[in-house]
mmCIF file of C-alpha atoms in Angstrom:
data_model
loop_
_atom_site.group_PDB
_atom_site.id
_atom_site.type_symbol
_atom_site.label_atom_id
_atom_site.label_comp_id
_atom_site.label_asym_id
_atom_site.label_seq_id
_atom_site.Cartn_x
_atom_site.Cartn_y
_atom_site.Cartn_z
ATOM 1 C CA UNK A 1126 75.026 46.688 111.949
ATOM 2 C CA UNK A 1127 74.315 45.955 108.501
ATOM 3 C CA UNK A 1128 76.966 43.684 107.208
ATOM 4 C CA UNK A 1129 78.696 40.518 109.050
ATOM 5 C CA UNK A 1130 82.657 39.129 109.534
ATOM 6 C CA UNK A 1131 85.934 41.032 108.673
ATOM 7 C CA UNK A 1132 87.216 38.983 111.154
ATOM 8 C CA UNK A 1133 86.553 38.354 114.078
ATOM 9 C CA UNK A 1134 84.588 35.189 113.410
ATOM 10 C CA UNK A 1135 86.751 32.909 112.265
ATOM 11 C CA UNK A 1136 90.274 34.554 113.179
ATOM 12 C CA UNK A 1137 90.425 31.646 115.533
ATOM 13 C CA UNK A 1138 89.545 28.227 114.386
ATOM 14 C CA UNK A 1139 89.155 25.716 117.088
ATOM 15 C CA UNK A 1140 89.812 22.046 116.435
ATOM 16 C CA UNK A 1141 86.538 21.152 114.576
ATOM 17 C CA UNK A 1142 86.516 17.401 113.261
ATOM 18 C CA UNK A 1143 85.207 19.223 109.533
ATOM 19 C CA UNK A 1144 82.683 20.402 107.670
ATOM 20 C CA UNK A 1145 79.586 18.210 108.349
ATOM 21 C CA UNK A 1146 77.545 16.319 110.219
ATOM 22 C CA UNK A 1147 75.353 17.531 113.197
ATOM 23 C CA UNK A 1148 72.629 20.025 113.323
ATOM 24 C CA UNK A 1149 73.983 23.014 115.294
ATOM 25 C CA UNK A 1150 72.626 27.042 115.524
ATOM 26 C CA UNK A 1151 69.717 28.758 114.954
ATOM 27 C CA UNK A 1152 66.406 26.676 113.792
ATOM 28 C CA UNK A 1153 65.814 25.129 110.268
ATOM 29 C CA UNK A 1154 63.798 27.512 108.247
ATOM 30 C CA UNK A 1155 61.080 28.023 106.385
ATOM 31 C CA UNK A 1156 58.857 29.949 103.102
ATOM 32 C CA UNK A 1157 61.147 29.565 99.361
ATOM 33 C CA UNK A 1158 63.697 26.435 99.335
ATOM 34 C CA UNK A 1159 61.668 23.932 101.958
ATOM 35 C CA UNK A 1160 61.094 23.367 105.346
ATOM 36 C CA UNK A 1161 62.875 22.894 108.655
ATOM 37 C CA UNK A 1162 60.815 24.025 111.196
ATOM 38 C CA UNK A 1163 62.377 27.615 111.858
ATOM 39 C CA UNK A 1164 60.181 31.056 112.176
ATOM 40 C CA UNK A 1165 59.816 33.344 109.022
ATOM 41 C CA UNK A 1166 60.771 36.282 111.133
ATOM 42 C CA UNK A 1167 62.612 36.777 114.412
ATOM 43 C CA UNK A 1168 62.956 40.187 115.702
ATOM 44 C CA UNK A 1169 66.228 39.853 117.723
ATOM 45 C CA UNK A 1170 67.755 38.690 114.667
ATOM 46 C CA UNK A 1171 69.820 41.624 112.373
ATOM 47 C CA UNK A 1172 69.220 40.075 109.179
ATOM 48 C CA UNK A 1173 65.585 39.686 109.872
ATOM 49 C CA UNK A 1174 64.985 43.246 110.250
ATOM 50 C CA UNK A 1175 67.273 44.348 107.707
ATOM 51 C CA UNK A 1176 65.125 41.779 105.271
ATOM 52 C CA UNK A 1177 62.058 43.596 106.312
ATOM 53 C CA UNK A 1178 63.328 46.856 105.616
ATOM 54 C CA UNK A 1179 63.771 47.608 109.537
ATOM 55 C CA UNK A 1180 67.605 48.605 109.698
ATOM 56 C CA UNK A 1181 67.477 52.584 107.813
ATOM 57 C CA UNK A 1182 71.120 52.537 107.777
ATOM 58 C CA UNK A 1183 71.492 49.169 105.221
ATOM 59 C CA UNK A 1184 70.500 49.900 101.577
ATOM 60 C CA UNK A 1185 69.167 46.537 99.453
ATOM 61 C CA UNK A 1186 70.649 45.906 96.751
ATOM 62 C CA UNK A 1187 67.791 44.959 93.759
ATOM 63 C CA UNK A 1188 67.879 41.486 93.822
ATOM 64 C CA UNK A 1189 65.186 39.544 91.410
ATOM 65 C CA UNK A 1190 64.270 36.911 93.770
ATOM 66 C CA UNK A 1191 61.679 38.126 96.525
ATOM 67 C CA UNK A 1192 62.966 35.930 98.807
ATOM 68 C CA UNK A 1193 66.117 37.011 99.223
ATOM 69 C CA UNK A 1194 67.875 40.297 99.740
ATOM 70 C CA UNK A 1195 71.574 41.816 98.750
ATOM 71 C CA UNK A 1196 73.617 44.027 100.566
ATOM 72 C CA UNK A 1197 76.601 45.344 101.198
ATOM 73 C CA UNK A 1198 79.209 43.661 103.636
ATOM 74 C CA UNK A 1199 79.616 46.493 106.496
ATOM 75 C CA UNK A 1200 83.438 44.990 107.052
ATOM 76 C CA UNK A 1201 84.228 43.936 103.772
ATOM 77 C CA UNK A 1202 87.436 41.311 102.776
ATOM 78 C CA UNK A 1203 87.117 42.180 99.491
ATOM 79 C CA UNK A 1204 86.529 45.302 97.160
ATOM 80 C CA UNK A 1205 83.485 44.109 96.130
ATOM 81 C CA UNK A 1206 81.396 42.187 99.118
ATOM 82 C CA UNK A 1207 77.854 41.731 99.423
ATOM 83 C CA UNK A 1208 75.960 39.679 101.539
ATOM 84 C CA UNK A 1209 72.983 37.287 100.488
ATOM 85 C CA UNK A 1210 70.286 36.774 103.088
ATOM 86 C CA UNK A 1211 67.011 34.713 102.496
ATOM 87 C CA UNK A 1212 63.819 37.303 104.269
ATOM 88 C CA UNK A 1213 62.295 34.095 106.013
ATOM 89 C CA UNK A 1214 64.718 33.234 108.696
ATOM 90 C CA UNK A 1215 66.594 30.227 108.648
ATOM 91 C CA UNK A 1216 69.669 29.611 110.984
ATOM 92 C CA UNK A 1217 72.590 28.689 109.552
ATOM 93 C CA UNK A 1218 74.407 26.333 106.745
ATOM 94 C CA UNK A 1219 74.491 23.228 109.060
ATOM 95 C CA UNK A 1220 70.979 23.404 109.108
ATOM 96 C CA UNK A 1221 70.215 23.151 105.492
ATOM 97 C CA UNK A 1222 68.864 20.055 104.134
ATOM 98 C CA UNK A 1223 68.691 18.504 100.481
ATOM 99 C CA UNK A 1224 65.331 20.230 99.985
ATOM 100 C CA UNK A 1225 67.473 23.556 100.565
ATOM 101 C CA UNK A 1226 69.448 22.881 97.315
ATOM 102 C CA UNK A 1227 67.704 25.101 95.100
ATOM 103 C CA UNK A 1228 67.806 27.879 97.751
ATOM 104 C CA UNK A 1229 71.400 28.260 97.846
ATOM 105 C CA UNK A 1230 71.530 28.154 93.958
ATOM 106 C CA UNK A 1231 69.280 30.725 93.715
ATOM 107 C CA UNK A 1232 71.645 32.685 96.620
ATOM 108 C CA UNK A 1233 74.222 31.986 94.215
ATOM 109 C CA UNK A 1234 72.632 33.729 91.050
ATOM 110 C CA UNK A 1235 71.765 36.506 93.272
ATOM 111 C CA UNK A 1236 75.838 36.888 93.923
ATOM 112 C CA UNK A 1237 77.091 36.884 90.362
ATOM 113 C CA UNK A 1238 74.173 39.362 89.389
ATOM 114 C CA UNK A 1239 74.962 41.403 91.994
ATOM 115 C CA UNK A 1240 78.433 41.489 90.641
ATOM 116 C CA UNK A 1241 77.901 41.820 86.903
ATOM 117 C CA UNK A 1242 75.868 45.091 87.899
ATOM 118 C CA UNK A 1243 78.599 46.476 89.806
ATOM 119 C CA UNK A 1244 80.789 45.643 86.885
ATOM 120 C CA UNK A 1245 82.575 42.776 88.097
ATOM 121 C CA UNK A 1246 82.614 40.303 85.146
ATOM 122 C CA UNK A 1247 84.910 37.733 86.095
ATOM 123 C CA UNK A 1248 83.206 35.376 87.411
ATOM 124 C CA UNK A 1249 86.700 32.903 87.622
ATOM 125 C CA UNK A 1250 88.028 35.365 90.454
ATOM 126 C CA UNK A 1251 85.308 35.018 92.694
ATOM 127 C CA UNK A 1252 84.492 33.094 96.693
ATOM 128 C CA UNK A 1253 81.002 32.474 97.264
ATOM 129 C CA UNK A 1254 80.120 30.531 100.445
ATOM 130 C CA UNK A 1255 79.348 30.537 104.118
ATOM 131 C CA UNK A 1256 80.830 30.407 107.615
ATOM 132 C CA UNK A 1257 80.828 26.991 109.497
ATOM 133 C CA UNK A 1258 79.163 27.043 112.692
ATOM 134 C CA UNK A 1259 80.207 27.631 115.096
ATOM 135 C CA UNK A 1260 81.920 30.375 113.272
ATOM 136 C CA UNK A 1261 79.088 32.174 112.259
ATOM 137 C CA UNK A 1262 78.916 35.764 114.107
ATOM 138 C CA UNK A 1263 74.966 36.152 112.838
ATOM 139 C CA UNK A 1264 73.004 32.984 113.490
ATOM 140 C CA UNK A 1265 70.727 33.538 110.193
ATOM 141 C CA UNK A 1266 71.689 31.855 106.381
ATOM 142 C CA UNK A 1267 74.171 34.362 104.490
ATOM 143 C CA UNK A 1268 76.160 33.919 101.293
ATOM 144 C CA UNK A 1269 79.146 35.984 101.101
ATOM 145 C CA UNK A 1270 79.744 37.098 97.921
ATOM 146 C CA UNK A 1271 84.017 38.490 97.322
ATOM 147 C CA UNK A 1272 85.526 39.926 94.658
ATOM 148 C CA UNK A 1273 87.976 39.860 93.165
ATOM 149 C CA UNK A 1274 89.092 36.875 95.526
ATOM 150 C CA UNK A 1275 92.911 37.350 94.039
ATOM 151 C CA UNK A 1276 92.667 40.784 95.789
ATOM 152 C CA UNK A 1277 91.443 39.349 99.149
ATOM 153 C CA UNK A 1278 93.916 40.598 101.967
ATOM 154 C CA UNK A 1279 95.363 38.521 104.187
ATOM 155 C CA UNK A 1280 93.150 38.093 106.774
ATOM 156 C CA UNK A 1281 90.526 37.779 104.668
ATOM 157 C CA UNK A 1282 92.398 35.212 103.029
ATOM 158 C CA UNK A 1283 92.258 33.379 106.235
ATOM 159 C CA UNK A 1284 88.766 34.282 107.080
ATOM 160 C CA UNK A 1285 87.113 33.041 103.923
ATOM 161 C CA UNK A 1286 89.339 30.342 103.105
ATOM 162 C CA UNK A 1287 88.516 27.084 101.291
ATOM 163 C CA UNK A 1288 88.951 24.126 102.726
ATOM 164 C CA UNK A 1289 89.019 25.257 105.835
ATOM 165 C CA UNK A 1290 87.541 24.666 109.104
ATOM 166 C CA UNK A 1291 85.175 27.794 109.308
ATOM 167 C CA UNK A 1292 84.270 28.437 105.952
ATOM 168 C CA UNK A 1293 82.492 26.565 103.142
ATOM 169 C CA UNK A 1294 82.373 27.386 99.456
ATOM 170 C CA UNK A 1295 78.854 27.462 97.984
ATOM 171 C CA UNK A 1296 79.681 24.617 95.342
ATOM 172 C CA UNK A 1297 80.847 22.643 98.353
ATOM 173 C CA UNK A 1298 77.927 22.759 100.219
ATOM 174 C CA UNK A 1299 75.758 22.465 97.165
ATOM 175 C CA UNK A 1300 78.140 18.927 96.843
ATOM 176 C CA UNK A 1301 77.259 17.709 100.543
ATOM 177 C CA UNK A 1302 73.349 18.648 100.213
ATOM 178 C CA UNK A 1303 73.434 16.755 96.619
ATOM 179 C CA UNK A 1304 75.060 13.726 98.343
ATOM 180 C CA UNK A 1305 72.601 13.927 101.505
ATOM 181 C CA UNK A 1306 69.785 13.734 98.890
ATOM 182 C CA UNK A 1307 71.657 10.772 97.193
ATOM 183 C CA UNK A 1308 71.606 8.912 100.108
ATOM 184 C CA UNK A 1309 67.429 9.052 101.160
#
């Protein structure tokens, strides 16, 4: 139970107006990136437990932030996928406010580490970014991290594609939390 979507999340996209607007999920979080009200740990939750070293079958990746955690993708759409998952939980992308921005950048450094270790170093045929609720199978904030992305299959193409209903790109939600802070 370690890794997240091959497919089955967002292999049927309902008629969702787009990305944005309205809380939806899993609580707001909490501990490294700012508030939101959510729980630092919440047993029922996967990704909590494989955070807290609870889940023997996942190995953790080193990742040089302590409050996040790398891992493998247990269905992965790419050959290399890895999953990056804050230990404190907060729900999901929708939830994330302006005060989340340096959060997900941080997820983001984690990813192209994690890659240039694995010796991945093209960094132009990458995806990076999250499913859209309610397309999220795992109800805690994860970065998916593909590569090559010109090697993605075809449902994978379709499961982590930009622009699309169920999936945004890391640099696109970085762009909607930047203009959310514009706006305050």
């Amino acid at each position: 139970m370690a890794g997240e979507e091959g497919g089955s999340s967002g292999s049927s996209p309902a008629a969702e107006p787009s990305p944005g607007g309205g809380e939806a999920g899993a609580a707001g979080g909490e501990g490294a990136g700012g508030g939101g009200g959510g729980v630092a740990y919440d047993g029922k939750c996967v990704f909590c437990r494989i955070t807290h070293g609870e889940e023997a079958g996942t190995e953790l990746l080193p990742c040089e932030h302590e409050d996040l955690v790398c891992f493998r993708d247990i269905r992965p759409g790419a050959p290399h996928h890895y999953l990056v998952v804050p230990k404190n939980h907060i729900g999901n992308c929708k939830t994330l406010k302006s005060e989340h921005i340096p959060l997900v950048e941080r997820m983001m450094a984690v990813g192209k580490t994690v890659l240039q270790r694995n010796k991945f170093n093209d960094l132009n045929d990458i995806r990076m970014g999250f499913h859209w609720p309610p397309f999220c199978s795992i109800a805690h904030l994860h970065l998916h991290v593909l590569a090559p992305a010109s090697q993605l299959g075809f449902l994978s193409r379709m499961v982590y594609r930009i622009n699309s209903y169920w999936f945004i790109t890391a640099e696109q939600l970085l762009e909607r939390l930047k203009a959310e802070s514009a706006t305050i």
